[in-house]
mmCIF file of C-alpha atoms in Angstrom:
data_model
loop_
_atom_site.group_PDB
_atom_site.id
_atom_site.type_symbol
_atom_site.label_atom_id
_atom_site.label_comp_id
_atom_site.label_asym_id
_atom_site.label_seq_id
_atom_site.Cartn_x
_atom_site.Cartn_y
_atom_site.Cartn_z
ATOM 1 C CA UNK A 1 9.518 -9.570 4.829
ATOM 2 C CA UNK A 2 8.450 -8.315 7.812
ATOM 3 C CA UNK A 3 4.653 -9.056 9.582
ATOM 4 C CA UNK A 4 2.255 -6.646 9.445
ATOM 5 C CA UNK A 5 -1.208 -8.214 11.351
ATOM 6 C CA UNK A 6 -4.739 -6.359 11.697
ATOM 7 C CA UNK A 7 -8.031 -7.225 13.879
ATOM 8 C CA UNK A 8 -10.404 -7.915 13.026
ATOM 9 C CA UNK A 9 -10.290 -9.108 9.140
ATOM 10 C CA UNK A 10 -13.985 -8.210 9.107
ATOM 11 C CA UNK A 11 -16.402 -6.188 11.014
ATOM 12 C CA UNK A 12 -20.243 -5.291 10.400
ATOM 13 C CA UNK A 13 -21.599 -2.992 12.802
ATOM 14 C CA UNK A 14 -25.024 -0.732 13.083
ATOM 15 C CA UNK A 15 -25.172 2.674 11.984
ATOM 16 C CA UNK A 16 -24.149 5.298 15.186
ATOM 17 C CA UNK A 17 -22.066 2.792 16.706
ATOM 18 C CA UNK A 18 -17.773 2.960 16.668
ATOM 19 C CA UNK A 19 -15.370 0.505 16.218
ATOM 20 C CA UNK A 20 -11.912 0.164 16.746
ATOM 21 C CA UNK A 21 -9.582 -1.648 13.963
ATOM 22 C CA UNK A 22 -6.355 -2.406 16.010
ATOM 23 C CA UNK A 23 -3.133 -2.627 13.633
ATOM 24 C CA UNK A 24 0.572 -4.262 14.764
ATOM 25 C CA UNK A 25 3.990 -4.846 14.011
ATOM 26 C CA UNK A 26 4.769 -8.548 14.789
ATOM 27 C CA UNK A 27 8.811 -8.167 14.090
ATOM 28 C CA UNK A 28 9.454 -5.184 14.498
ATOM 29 C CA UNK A 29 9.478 -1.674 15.851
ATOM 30 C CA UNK A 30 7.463 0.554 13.729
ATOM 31 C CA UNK A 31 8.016 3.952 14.593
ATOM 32 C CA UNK A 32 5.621 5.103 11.931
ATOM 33 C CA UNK A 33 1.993 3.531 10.916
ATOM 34 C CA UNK A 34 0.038 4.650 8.172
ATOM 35 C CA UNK A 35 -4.136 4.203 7.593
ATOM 36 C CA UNK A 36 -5.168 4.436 4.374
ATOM 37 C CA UNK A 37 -8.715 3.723 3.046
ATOM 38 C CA UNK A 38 -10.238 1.843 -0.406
ATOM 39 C CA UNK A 39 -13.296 1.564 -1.769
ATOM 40 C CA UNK A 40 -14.224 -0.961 -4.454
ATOM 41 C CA UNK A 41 -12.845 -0.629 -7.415
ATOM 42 C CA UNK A 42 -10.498 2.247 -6.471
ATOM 43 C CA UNK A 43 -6.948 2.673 -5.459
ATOM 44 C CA UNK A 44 -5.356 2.914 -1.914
ATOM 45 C CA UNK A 45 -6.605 6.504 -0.420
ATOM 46 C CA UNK A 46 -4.474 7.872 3.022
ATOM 47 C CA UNK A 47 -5.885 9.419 5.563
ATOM 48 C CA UNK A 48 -3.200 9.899 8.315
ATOM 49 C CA UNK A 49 0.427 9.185 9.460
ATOM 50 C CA UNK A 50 0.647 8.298 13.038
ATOM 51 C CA UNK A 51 4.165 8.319 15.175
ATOM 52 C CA UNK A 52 4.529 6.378 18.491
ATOM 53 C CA UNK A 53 3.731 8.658 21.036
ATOM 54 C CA UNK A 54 2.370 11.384 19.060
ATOM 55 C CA UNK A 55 -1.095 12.708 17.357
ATOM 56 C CA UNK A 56 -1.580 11.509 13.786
ATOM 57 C CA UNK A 57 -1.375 13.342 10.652
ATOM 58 C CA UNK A 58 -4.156 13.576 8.848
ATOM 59 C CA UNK A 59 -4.767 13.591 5.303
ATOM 60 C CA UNK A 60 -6.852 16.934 3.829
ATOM 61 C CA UNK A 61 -10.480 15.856 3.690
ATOM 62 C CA UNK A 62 -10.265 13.402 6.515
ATOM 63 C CA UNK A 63 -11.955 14.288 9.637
ATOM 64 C CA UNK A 64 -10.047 14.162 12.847
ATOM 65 C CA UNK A 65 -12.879 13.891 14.811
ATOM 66 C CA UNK A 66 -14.168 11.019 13.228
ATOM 67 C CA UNK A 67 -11.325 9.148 12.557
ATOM 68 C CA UNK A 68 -9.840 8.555 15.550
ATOM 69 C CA UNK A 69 -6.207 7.145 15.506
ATOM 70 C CA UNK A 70 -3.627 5.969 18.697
ATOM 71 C CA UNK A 71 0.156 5.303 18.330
ATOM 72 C CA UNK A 72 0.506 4.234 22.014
ATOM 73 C CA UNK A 73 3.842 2.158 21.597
ATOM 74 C CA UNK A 74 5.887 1.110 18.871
ATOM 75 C CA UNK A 75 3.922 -2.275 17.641
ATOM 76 C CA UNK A 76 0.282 -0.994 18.064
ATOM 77 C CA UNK A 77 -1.727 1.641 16.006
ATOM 78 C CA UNK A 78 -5.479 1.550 16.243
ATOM 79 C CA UNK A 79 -7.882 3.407 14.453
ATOM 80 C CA UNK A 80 -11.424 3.882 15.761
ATOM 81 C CA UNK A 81 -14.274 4.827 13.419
ATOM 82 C CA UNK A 82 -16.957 7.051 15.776
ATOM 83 C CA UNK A 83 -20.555 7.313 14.911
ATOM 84 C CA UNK A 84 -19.921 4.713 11.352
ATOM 85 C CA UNK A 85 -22.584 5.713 8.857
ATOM 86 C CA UNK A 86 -23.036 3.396 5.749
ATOM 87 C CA UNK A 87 -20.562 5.600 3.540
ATOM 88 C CA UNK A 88 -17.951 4.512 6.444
ATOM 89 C CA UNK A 89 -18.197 0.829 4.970
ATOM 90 C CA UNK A 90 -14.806 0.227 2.909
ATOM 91 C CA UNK A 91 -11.589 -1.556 3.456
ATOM 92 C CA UNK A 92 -9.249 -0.117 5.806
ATOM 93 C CA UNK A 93 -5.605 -0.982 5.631
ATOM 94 C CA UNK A 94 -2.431 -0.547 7.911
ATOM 95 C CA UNK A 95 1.196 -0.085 7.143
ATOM 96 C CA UNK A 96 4.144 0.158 9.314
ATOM 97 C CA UNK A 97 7.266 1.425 8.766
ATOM 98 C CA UNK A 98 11.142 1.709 10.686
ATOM 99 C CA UNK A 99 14.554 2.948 9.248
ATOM 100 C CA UNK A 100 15.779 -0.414 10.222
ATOM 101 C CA UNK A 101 13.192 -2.048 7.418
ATOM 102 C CA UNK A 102 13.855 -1.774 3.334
ATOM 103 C CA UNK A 103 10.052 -0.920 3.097
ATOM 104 C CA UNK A 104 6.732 -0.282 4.809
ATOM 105 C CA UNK A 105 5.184 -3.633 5.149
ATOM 106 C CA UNK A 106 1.090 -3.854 5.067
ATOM 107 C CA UNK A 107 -1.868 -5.419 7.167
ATOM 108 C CA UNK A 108 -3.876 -7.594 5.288
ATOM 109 C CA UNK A 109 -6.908 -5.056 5.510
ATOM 110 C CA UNK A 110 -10.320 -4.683 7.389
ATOM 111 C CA UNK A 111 -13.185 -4.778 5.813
ATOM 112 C CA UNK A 112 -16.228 -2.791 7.136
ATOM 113 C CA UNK A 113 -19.582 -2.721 6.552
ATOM 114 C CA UNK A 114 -21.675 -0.383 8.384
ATOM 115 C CA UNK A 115 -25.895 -1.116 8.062
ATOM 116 C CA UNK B 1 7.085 12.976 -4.984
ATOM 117 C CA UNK B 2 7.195 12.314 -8.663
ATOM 118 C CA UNK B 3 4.105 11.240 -10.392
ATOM 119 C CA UNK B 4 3.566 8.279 -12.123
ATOM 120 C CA UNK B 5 2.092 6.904 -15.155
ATOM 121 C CA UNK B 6 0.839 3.400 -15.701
ATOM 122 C CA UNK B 7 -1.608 1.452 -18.303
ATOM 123 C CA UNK B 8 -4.776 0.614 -16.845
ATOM 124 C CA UNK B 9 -4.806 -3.262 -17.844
ATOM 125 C CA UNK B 10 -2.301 -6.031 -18.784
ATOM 126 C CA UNK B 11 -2.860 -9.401 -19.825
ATOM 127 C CA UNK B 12 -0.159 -11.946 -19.478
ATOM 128 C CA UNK B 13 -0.614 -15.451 -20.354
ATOM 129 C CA UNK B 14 0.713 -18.379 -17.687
ATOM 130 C CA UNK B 15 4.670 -19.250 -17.284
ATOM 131 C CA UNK B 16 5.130 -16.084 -20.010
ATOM 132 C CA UNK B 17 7.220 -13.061 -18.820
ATOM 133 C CA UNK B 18 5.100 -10.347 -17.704
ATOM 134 C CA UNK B 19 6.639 -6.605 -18.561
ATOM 135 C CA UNK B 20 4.666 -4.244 -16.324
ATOM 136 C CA UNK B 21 5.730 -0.239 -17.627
ATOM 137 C CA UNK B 22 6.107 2.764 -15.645
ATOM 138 C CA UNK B 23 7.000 6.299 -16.747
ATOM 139 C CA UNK B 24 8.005 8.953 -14.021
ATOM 140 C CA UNK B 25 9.493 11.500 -16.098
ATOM 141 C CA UNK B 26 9.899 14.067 -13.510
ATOM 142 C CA UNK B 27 11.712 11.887 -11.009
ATOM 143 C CA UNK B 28 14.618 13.495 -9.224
ATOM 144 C CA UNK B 29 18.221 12.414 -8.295
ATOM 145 C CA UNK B 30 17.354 10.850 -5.263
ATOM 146 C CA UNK B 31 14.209 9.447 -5.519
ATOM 147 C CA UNK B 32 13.623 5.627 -6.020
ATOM 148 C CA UNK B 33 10.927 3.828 -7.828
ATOM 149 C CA UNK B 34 8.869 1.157 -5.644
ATOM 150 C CA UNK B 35 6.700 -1.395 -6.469
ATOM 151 C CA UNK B 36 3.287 -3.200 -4.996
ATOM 152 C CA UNK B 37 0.975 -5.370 -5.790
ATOM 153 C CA UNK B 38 -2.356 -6.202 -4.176
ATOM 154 C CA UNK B 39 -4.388 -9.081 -5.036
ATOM 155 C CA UNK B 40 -7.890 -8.661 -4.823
ATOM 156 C CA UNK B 41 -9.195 -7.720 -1.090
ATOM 157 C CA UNK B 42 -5.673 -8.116 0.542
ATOM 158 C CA UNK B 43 -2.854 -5.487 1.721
ATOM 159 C CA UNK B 44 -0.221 -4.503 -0.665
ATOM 160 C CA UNK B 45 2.554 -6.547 -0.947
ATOM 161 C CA UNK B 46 5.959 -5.196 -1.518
ATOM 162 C CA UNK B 47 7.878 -6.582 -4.746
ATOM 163 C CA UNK B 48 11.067 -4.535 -5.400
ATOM 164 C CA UNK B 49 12.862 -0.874 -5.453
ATOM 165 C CA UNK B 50 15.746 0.428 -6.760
ATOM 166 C CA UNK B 51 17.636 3.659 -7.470
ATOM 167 C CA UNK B 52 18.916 3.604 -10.953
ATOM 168 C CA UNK B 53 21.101 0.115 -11.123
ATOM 169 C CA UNK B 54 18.540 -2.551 -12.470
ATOM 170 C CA UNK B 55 17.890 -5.445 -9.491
ATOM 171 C CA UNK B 56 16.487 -8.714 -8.976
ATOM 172 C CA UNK B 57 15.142 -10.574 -6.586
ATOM 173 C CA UNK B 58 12.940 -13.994 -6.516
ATOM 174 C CA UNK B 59 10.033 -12.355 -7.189
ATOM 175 C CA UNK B 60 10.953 -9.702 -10.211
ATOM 176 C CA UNK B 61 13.311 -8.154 -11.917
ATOM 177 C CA UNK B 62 13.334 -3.728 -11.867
ATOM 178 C CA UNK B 63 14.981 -2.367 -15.128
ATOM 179 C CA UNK B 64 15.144 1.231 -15.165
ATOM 180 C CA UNK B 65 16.609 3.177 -18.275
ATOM 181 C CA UNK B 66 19.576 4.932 -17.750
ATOM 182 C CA UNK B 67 17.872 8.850 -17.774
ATOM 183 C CA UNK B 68 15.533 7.346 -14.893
ATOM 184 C CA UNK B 69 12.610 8.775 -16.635
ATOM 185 C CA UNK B 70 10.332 5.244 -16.671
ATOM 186 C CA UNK B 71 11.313 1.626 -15.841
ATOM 187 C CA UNK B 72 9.768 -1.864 -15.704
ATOM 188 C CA UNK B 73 8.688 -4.616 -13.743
ATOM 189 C CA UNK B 74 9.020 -8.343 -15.013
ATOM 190 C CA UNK B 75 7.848 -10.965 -13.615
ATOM 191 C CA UNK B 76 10.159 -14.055 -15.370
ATOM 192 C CA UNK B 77 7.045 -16.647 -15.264
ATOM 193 C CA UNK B 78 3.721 -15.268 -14.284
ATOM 194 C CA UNK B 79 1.404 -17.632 -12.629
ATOM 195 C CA UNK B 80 -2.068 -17.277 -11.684
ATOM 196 C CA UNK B 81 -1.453 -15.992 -8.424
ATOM 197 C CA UNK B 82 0.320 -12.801 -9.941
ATOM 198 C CA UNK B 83 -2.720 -11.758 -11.442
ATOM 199 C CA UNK B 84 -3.128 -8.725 -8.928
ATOM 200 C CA UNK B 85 -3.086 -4.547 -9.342
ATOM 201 C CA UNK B 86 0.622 -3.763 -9.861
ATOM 202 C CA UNK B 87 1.666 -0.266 -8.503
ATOM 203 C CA UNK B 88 4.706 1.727 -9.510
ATOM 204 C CA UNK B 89 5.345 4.839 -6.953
ATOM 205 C CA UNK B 90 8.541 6.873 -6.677
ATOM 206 C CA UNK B 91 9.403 8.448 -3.694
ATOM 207 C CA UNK B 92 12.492 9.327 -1.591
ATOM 208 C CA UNK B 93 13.844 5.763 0.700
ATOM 209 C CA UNK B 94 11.935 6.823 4.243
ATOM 210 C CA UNK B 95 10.144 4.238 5.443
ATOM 211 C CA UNK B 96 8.442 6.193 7.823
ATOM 212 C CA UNK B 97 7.115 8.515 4.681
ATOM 213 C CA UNK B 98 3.964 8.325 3.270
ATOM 214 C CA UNK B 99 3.334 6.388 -0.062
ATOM 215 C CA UNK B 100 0.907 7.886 -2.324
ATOM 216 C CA UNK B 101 -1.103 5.227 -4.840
ATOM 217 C CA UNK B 102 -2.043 5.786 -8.007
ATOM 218 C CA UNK B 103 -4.288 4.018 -9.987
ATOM 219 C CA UNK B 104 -1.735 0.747 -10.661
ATOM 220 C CA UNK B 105 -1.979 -1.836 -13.872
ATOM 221 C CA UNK B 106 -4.184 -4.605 -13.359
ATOM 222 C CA UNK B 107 -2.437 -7.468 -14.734
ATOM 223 C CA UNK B 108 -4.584 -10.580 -15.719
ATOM 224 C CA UNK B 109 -2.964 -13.717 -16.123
ATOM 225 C CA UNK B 110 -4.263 -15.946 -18.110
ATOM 226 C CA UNK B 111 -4.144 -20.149 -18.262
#
């Protein structure tokens, strides 16, 4: 299957600062990326839909603001987490997706802790 | 997209068939059922989909009955690697449309 690749694996990082989880397509052209969020013990949760060259989606609940997501070309999503509080720690996870694939295809996840 | 209902927990002892269940009674004419699996702190990993013909590849094997209203996932010879959170989802074939997860089977397999 296709090759789905995200940096870094793991982050910590202090409480007020941001950081940026970059996400790409290795093989191929993903014209949509998906960011979903999990915290232990629980089940994959969305929070947006991002397009190449347009603004994400977000999921209801998930704050725009906050979250801040970039589609800039068709191999490259990145998600940037402003102002991380502790309840920001989880595992964040990438998928991309093309009509020329049989699937999405996922990153092997980020895992954040925030002190 | 149709929901879906799994068990919570499987176990599945080594090089026996494991027969993961799925009921998505409210699926529609063209929706297909997918299924992932994550092992523990890792992305999902794409197993197998189909519409309503059963189909194989060299990971599983996807039967769905004939009114489309649940199927199942077997793995032929579970190993210890397969022991992972199993999730069945049905959804229309856009691969640029979201996937929503449910809660998934953990399947435990044991020496």
């Amino acid at each position: 299957g296709a090759v789905v690749s995200q940096h870094p694996s793991r982050v910590i990082c202090k409480s007020g600062t941001s950081v940026k989880i970059e996400c790409r397509s290795l093989d191929f052209q993903a014209t949509t990326m998906f960011w979903y969020r999990q915290f232990p013990k629980q089940s994959l949760m969305l929070m947006a839909t991002s397009n190449e060259g347009s603004k994400a989606t977000y999921e209801q609940g998930v704050e725009k603001d906050k979250f801040l997501i970039n589609h800039a070309s068709l191999t490259l999503s990145t998600l940037t987490v402003t102002s991380a509080h502790p309840e920001d720690s989880s595992f964040y996870i990438c998928s991309a997706g093309s009509a020329a694939q049989e699937t999405q295809y996922f990153g092997p996840g980020t895992r954040l802790l925030v002190l | 997209d149709a929901k879906t209902t799994q068990p919570t927990s499987m176990d599945c002892a080594e090089g026996r068939a494991a027969n993961l269940p799925c009921n998505h009674s409210t699926i529609s004419g063209n929706e297909y059922v997918y299924w992932y699996r994550q092992i523990h702190s890792q992305g999902p990993q794409y197993i197998i989909h189909g519409l309503k013909n059963n189909e194989t590849n060299e990971m599983a094997s996807l039967i769905i009955t004939e009114d489309r209203k649940s199927s199942t996932l077997i793995l032929p010879h579970a190993t210890l690697r397969d022991t992972a959170v199993y999730y069945c989802i049905v959804r229309l074939p856009s691969n640029t449309g979201k996937l929503i997860f449910g809660q998934g089977t953990t399947l435990q397999v044991k020496p």
